[in-house]
Tab-separated table of C-alpha atoms and ligand atoms in Angstrom:
chain	number	residue	atom	x	y	z
H	1	MET	CA	7.437	96.321	37.213
H	2	ARG	CA	8.120	92.916	35.751
H	3	LEU	CA	6.815	89.577	37.249
H	4	LYS	CA	8.150	86.166	36.305
H	5	GLY	CA	7.854	82.290	37.250
H	6	ARG	CA	5.266	81.798	39.491
H	7	LEU	CA	3.819	85.368	40.516
H	8	LEU	CA	3.416	85.736	36.747
H	9	SER	CA	1.501	82.409	36.316
H	10	VAL	CA	-0.686	83.681	39.397
H	11	ALA	CA	-1.163	86.864	37.650
H	12	GLU	CA	-1.681	85.604	34.402
H	13	MET	CA	-4.848	83.637	35.848
H	14	VAL	CA	-6.643	86.774	37.172
H	15	PRO	CA	-9.815	87.705	34.934
H	16	PRO	CA	-10.519	91.775	34.425
H	17	SER	CA	-12.102	92.506	38.004
H	18	ARG	CA	-13.361	95.319	40.049
H	19	CYS	CA	-11.939	94.670	43.188
H	20	VAL	CA	-9.192	91.926	43.773
H	21	VAL	CA	-8.051	90.775	47.407
H	22	ASP	CA	-4.839	89.255	47.518
H	23	VAL	CA	-4.530	87.297	50.785
H	24	GLY	CA	-1.148	86.974	52.530
H	25	THR	CA	0.030	89.222	49.929
H	26	ASP	CA	3.804	89.943	51.835
H	27	HIS	CA	5.501	92.041	49.283
H	28	GLY	CA	2.406	93.406	47.306
H	29	LYS	CA	3.816	92.762	43.940
H	30	LEU	CA	0.764	90.627	42.594
H	31	PRO	CA	-1.937	93.379	43.098
H	32	VAL	CA	0.492	96.295	42.239
H	33	TRP	CA	1.165	94.412	38.833
H	34	LEU	CA	-2.469	93.743	38.249
H	35	VAL	CA	-3.801	97.383	38.905
H	36	LYS	CA	-1.123	99.113	37.194
H	37	ARG	CA	-1.856	96.866	33.796
H	38	GLY	CA	-5.932	97.726	34.312
H	39	ILE	CA	-6.871	93.799	34.680
H	40	ALA	CA	-8.252	94.921	38.367
H	41	GLU	CA	-9.794	98.305	38.982
H	42	SER	CA	-8.561	98.112	42.575
H	43	ALA	CA	-7.299	95.983	45.315
H	44	ILE	CA	-7.296	95.309	48.689
H	45	VAL	CA	-4.311	93.669	50.212
H	46	THR	CA	-4.165	91.533	53.687
H	47	ASP	CA	-1.747	89.924	55.890
H	48	ILE	CA	-1.906	88.193	59.266
H	49	SER	CA	1.583	89.968	59.708
H	50	ALA	CA	1.400	93.899	59.857
H	51	ALA	CA	5.637	93.797	59.311
H	52	SER	CA	4.693	91.802	55.440
H	53	LEU	CA	1.932	94.398	54.895
H	54	LYS	CA	4.530	97.124	55.602
H	55	LYS	CA	6.359	95.875	52.348
H	56	ALA	CA	3.125	96.167	50.439
H	57	GLU	CA	2.226	99.317	51.589
H	58	ALA	CA	5.841	100.612	50.511
H	59	LEU	CA	5.681	99.081	47.095
H	60	ILE	CA	1.859	100.726	46.569
H	61	ARG	CA	3.174	104.109	47.819
H	62	ALA	CA	6.115	103.648	45.277
H	63	HIS	CA	3.851	103.081	42.294
H	64	GLY	CA	1.599	106.174	43.665
H	65	LEU	CA	-1.324	103.512	44.202
H	66	GLU	CA	-2.865	104.612	47.404
H	67	ASP	CA	-6.078	105.480	45.737
H	68	MET	CA	-6.758	102.195	44.434
H	69	ILE	CA	-5.004	99.640	46.926
H	70	GLU	CA	-5.847	99.481	50.459
H	71	ALA	CA	-4.199	97.419	53.104
H	72	ARG	CA	-5.424	95.879	56.192
H	73	VAL	CA	-3.708	93.610	58.667
H	74	GLY	CA	-5.963	90.908	59.250
H	75	ASP	CA	-6.286	86.942	59.303
H	76	GLY	CA	-7.564	85.697	56.163
H	77	LEU	CA	-10.677	87.038	54.751
H	78	SER	CA	-11.710	87.784	58.479
H	79	VAL	CA	-10.782	91.758	57.265
H	80	ILE	CA	-13.598	91.705	54.108
H	81	HIS	CA	-16.599	92.165	53.866
H	82	PRO	CA	-19.225	90.496	51.717
H	83	GLY	CA	-19.493	91.700	48.341
H	84	GLU	CA	-16.231	93.864	48.383
H	85	ALA	CA	-14.516	91.915	45.910
H	86	ASP	CA	-15.393	89.813	42.957
H	87	THR	CA	-11.766	88.254	42.712
H	88	VAL	CA	-9.827	86.811	45.545
H	89	ILE	CA	-6.191	85.417	45.180
H	90	ILE	CA	-4.532	83.213	47.702
H	91	ALA	CA	-0.680	82.298	46.493
H	92	GLY	CA	2.560	81.007	48.219
H	93	VAL	CA	0.798	79.143	51.371
H	94	GLY	CA	0.055	75.947	51.909
H	95	GLY	CA	-3.287	74.057	50.208
H	96	VAL	CA	-4.659	73.356	53.928
H	97	LEU	CA	-4.226	76.810	55.162
H	98	ILE	CA	-6.434	78.072	51.661
H	99	ARG	CA	-8.673	75.717	52.624
H	100	ASP	CA	-9.456	77.009	56.102
H	101	ILE	CA	-9.199	80.752	55.053
H	102	LEU	CA	-11.943	79.757	52.724
H	103	LYS	CA	-13.680	77.391	55.257
H	104	SER	CA	-14.036	80.056	57.903
H	105	ALA	CA	-15.589	83.050	55.726
H	106	PRO	CA	-18.442	81.238	53.842
H	107	GLN	CA	-20.460	85.009	54.393
H	108	VAL	CA	-17.300	86.670	51.842
H	109	THR	CA	-16.908	83.678	49.510
H	110	SER	CA	-20.459	83.294	48.587
H	111	THR	CA	-20.197	86.820	47.273
H	112	VAL	CA	-16.704	86.237	45.098
H	113	LYS	CA	-16.948	85.184	41.729
H	114	THR	CA	-13.301	83.572	41.199
H	115	PHE	CA	-10.574	82.486	43.466
H	116	VAL	CA	-7.044	82.324	42.100
H	117	LEU	CA	-5.266	79.542	43.971
H	118	GLN	CA	-1.689	78.960	44.255
H	119	PRO	CA	-0.959	76.439	47.272
H	120	MET	CA	2.365	75.373	47.937
H	121	LYS	CA	1.697	72.014	49.112
H	122	SER	CA	-1.342	69.827	49.664
H	123	GLN	CA	-2.709	70.604	46.248
H	124	GLY	CA	-4.709	67.087	45.983
H	125	LEU	CA	-6.270	67.727	49.224
H	126	LEU	CA	-7.729	71.394	48.266
H	127	ARG	CA	-8.671	70.435	44.990
H	128	LYS	CA	-10.841	67.696	47.009
H	129	TRP	CA	-12.242	70.287	49.412
H	130	LEU	CA	-13.015	72.555	46.600
H	131	VAL	CA	-15.175	70.172	44.419
H	132	ASP	CA	-16.750	68.798	47.454
H	133	ASN	CA	-17.668	72.388	48.487
H	134	GLY	CA	-19.320	73.803	45.760
H	135	TYR	CA	-16.608	74.985	43.717
H	136	ALA	CA	-15.697	73.835	40.164
H	137	ILE	CA	-11.881	74.332	39.205
H	138	VAL	CA	-12.634	76.057	36.132
H	139	ASP	CA	-8.888	76.552	34.664
H	140	GLU	CA	-5.211	75.434	36.053
H	141	SER	CA	-1.932	76.576	35.190
H	142	LEU	CA	1.627	75.215	35.984
H	143	THR	CA	5.033	76.571	35.898
H	144	ARG	CA	8.310	75.710	36.813
H	145	GLU	CA	11.033	77.109	38.729
H	146	LYS	CA	14.353	75.368	38.760
H	147	ASP	CA	13.256	71.922	40.201
H	148	LYS	CA	10.107	72.995	41.633
H	149	PHE	CA	6.605	72.820	39.827
H	150	TYR	CA	3.819	75.616	41.188
H	151	GLU	CA	0.423	74.859	40.573
H	152	VAL	CA	-2.400	77.529	39.820
H	153	MET	CA	-5.869	76.837	40.017
H	154	VAL	CA	-8.782	78.996	39.312
H	155	ALA	CA	-12.032	78.030	40.864
H	156	GLN	CA	-15.608	79.414	40.789
H	157	GLN	CA	-18.693	78.614	42.503
H	158	GLY	CA	-20.430	75.445	40.725
H	159	LYS	CA	-21.074	71.747	40.422
H	160	GLN	CA	-17.829	69.969	38.945
H	161	HIS	CA	-17.020	65.569	38.587
H	162	ILE	CA	-14.084	64.346	39.208
H	163	PRO	CA	-13.981	60.865	37.352
H	164	HIS	CA	-10.911	59.782	39.392
H	165	ASP	CA	-9.228	60.578	42.275
H	166	VAL	CA	-5.892	60.835	40.261
H	167	TYR	CA	-7.384	64.175	38.935
H	168	TYR	CA	-6.960	65.446	42.665
H	169	ASP	CA	-3.183	65.092	42.144
H	170	ILE	CA	-3.071	65.813	38.394
H	171	GLY	CA	-5.383	69.014	37.836
H	172	TYR	CA	-8.193	67.495	34.965
H	173	MET	CA	-7.997	70.819	33.427
H	174	LEU	CA	-4.086	70.554	32.544
H	175	ILE	CA	-4.885	67.561	30.699
H	176	LYS	CA	-7.554	69.185	28.920
H	177	LYS	CA	-5.742	72.232	28.057
H	178	GLN	CA	-2.846	69.558	27.013
H	179	HIS	CA	-0.485	72.160	29.306
H	180	PRO	CA	3.141	72.203	27.709
H	181	LEU	CA	4.818	71.066	31.131
H	182	LEU	CA	2.186	68.338	31.601
H	183	LYS	CA	4.580	65.367	30.725
H	184	GLU	CA	7.669	66.885	32.900
H	185	PHE	CA	4.787	67.355	35.737
H	186	ILE	CA	3.914	64.021	35.680
H	187	GLU	CA	7.405	62.500	35.340
H	188	TYR	CA	8.441	64.589	38.416
H	189	LYS	CA	5.363	63.241	40.751
H	190	MET	CA	6.010	59.656	39.654
H	191	ALA	CA	10.088	59.971	40.683
H	192	LYS	CA	8.901	61.817	43.691
H	193	THR	CA	6.325	59.090	44.851
H	194	ALA	CA	8.684	56.571	43.985
H	195	ALA	CA	11.847	57.972	46.250
H	196	ILE	CA	8.414	57.954	48.997
H	197	ILE	CA	7.809	54.295	48.453
H	198	GLU	CA	11.592	53.480	48.678
H	199	GLN	CA	11.918	55.146	52.112
H	200	LEU	CA	8.954	53.775	53.284
H	201	GLU	CA	10.027	50.290	52.103
H	202	SER	CA	13.104	50.525	54.097
H	203	ARG	CA	11.389	51.980	57.316
H	204	GLY	CA	9.345	48.836	57.248
H	205	THR	CA	6.950	49.853	60.279
H	206	PRO	CA	3.394	48.960	60.615
H	207	ASP	CA	2.922	52.435	60.661
H	208	SER	CA	4.460	52.927	57.281
H	209	LYS	CA	2.431	50.033	55.649
H	210	LYS	CA	-0.616	51.683	55.164
H	211	GLU	CA	0.744	54.626	53.641
H	212	LEU	CA	3.315	52.339	51.574
H	213	GLU	CA	-0.006	51.171	50.254
H	214	GLU	CA	-1.655	54.386	49.366
H	215	PHE	CA	1.698	55.959	47.870
H	216	LYS	CA	1.881	52.409	45.635
H	217	ARG	CA	-1.507	53.571	44.683
H	218	LYS	CA	-0.848	56.622	43.908
H	219	LEU	CA	2.466	55.836	41.422
H	220	GLU	CA	-0.391	53.424	39.602
H	221	ASP	CA	-2.868	55.988	39.051
H	222	TYR	CA	-0.113	58.141	37.566
H	223	LYS	CA	1.253	55.812	35.537
H	224	GLY	CA	-1.821	55.181	34.048
H	225	VAL	CA	-2.531	58.463	33.281
H	226	TYR	CA	0.882	59.104	31.813
H	227	LEU	CA	0.478	55.787	29.270
H	228	TRP	CA	-2.783	56.918	28.262
H	229	LEU	CA	-1.687	60.420	27.203
H	230	THR	CA	1.319	58.665	25.697
H	231	ARG	CA	-1.148	56.347	23.716
H	232	CYS	CA	-3.526	59.207	22.681
H	233	ASN	CA	-0.296	61.105	21.570
H	234	ARG	CA	-1.006	64.215	23.792
H	235	TRP	CA	2.340	64.906	23.639
E	1	SAM	C1	5.356	83.052	51.492
E	1	SAM	S1	4.627	84.503	51.788
E	1	SAM	C2	3.478	84.611	49.827
E	1	SAM	C3	3.233	86.098	49.720
E	1	SAM	C4	2.659	86.196	48.152
E	1	SAM	N1	1.091	85.856	48.397
E	1	SAM	C5	3.565	85.294	47.337
E	1	SAM	O1	2.591	84.011	46.530
E	1	SAM	O2	4.541	85.566	47.020
E	1	SAM	C6	3.066	83.922	52.849
E	1	SAM	C7	2.192	85.422	53.655
E	1	SAM	O3	0.990	84.869	54.024
E	1	SAM	C8	1.014	85.581	55.064
E	1	SAM	N2	-0.030	84.821	55.702
E	1	SAM	C9	0.004	83.592	56.625
E	1	SAM	N3	-0.757	83.386	57.171
E	1	SAM	C10	-2.032	84.163	56.921
E	1	SAM	C11	-3.497	84.830	57.202
E	1	SAM	N4	-4.231	83.346	57.890
E	1	SAM	N5	-3.804	85.024	56.613
E	1	SAM	C12	-3.568	86.345	56.050
E	1	SAM	N6	-2.225	86.304	55.568
E	1	SAM	C13	-1.413	85.192	56.146
E	1	SAM	C14	2.323	85.745	55.880
E	1	SAM	O4	2.465	86.340	56.733
E	1	SAM	C15	3.289	86.027	54.625
E	1	SAM	O5	3.361	87.117	54.264
């Protein structure tokens, strides 16, 4: 089985593991790929939807991996026991849901070594929550499929100092490792933010004023990082 794009970029961030939990697995491609390549010795796949989990179960059977991958219906990490897994993947869902899943299962998360997280939105919110709640973002990756960028974060228990709020939106590790898509990614974020500013300006309501100020500040911060990287010849 071959993975590409977003799923491959998530899979490539998973370290060699004894047992990987893939929360919200749906099709189950990630754990099958990881176990087939020996990156994970075993896996547990979970999904809140029994119908989604059936797809994963069919794929697991098709690859003859029933002894190595177990499927459990349930909400987030509620169906995982402390110490069962050393790696947790939560991909393809929003950052708020990822935060809520981690937040509601401290007895499980405290026994996990590595979290591979791929939020579809609210990436900044998730980074800030991780750093404020005893996690360090130790690696990040980025991939693009058509017009969309996907951000992958690897977090572990630990402390991290984030020198400026802008690094919640533009992952610091992406800058540190000089990710090849970084320039395009910041350009994309600047264009998107400028479009939001234009919309809010045309609305002109008192409610939109506060939001407008926030987005203007963000745009200035993105430009600052972009200019700094340009001056440092980082691309
Ligand atoms: C868009 S799919 C993502 C599938 C896969 N993880 C990926 O990255 O391609 C989201 C899946 O998460 C499941 N899901 C949503 N909320 C969940 C929760 N609280 N706990 C477990 N699974 C959840 C949905 O049923 C759905 O199958």
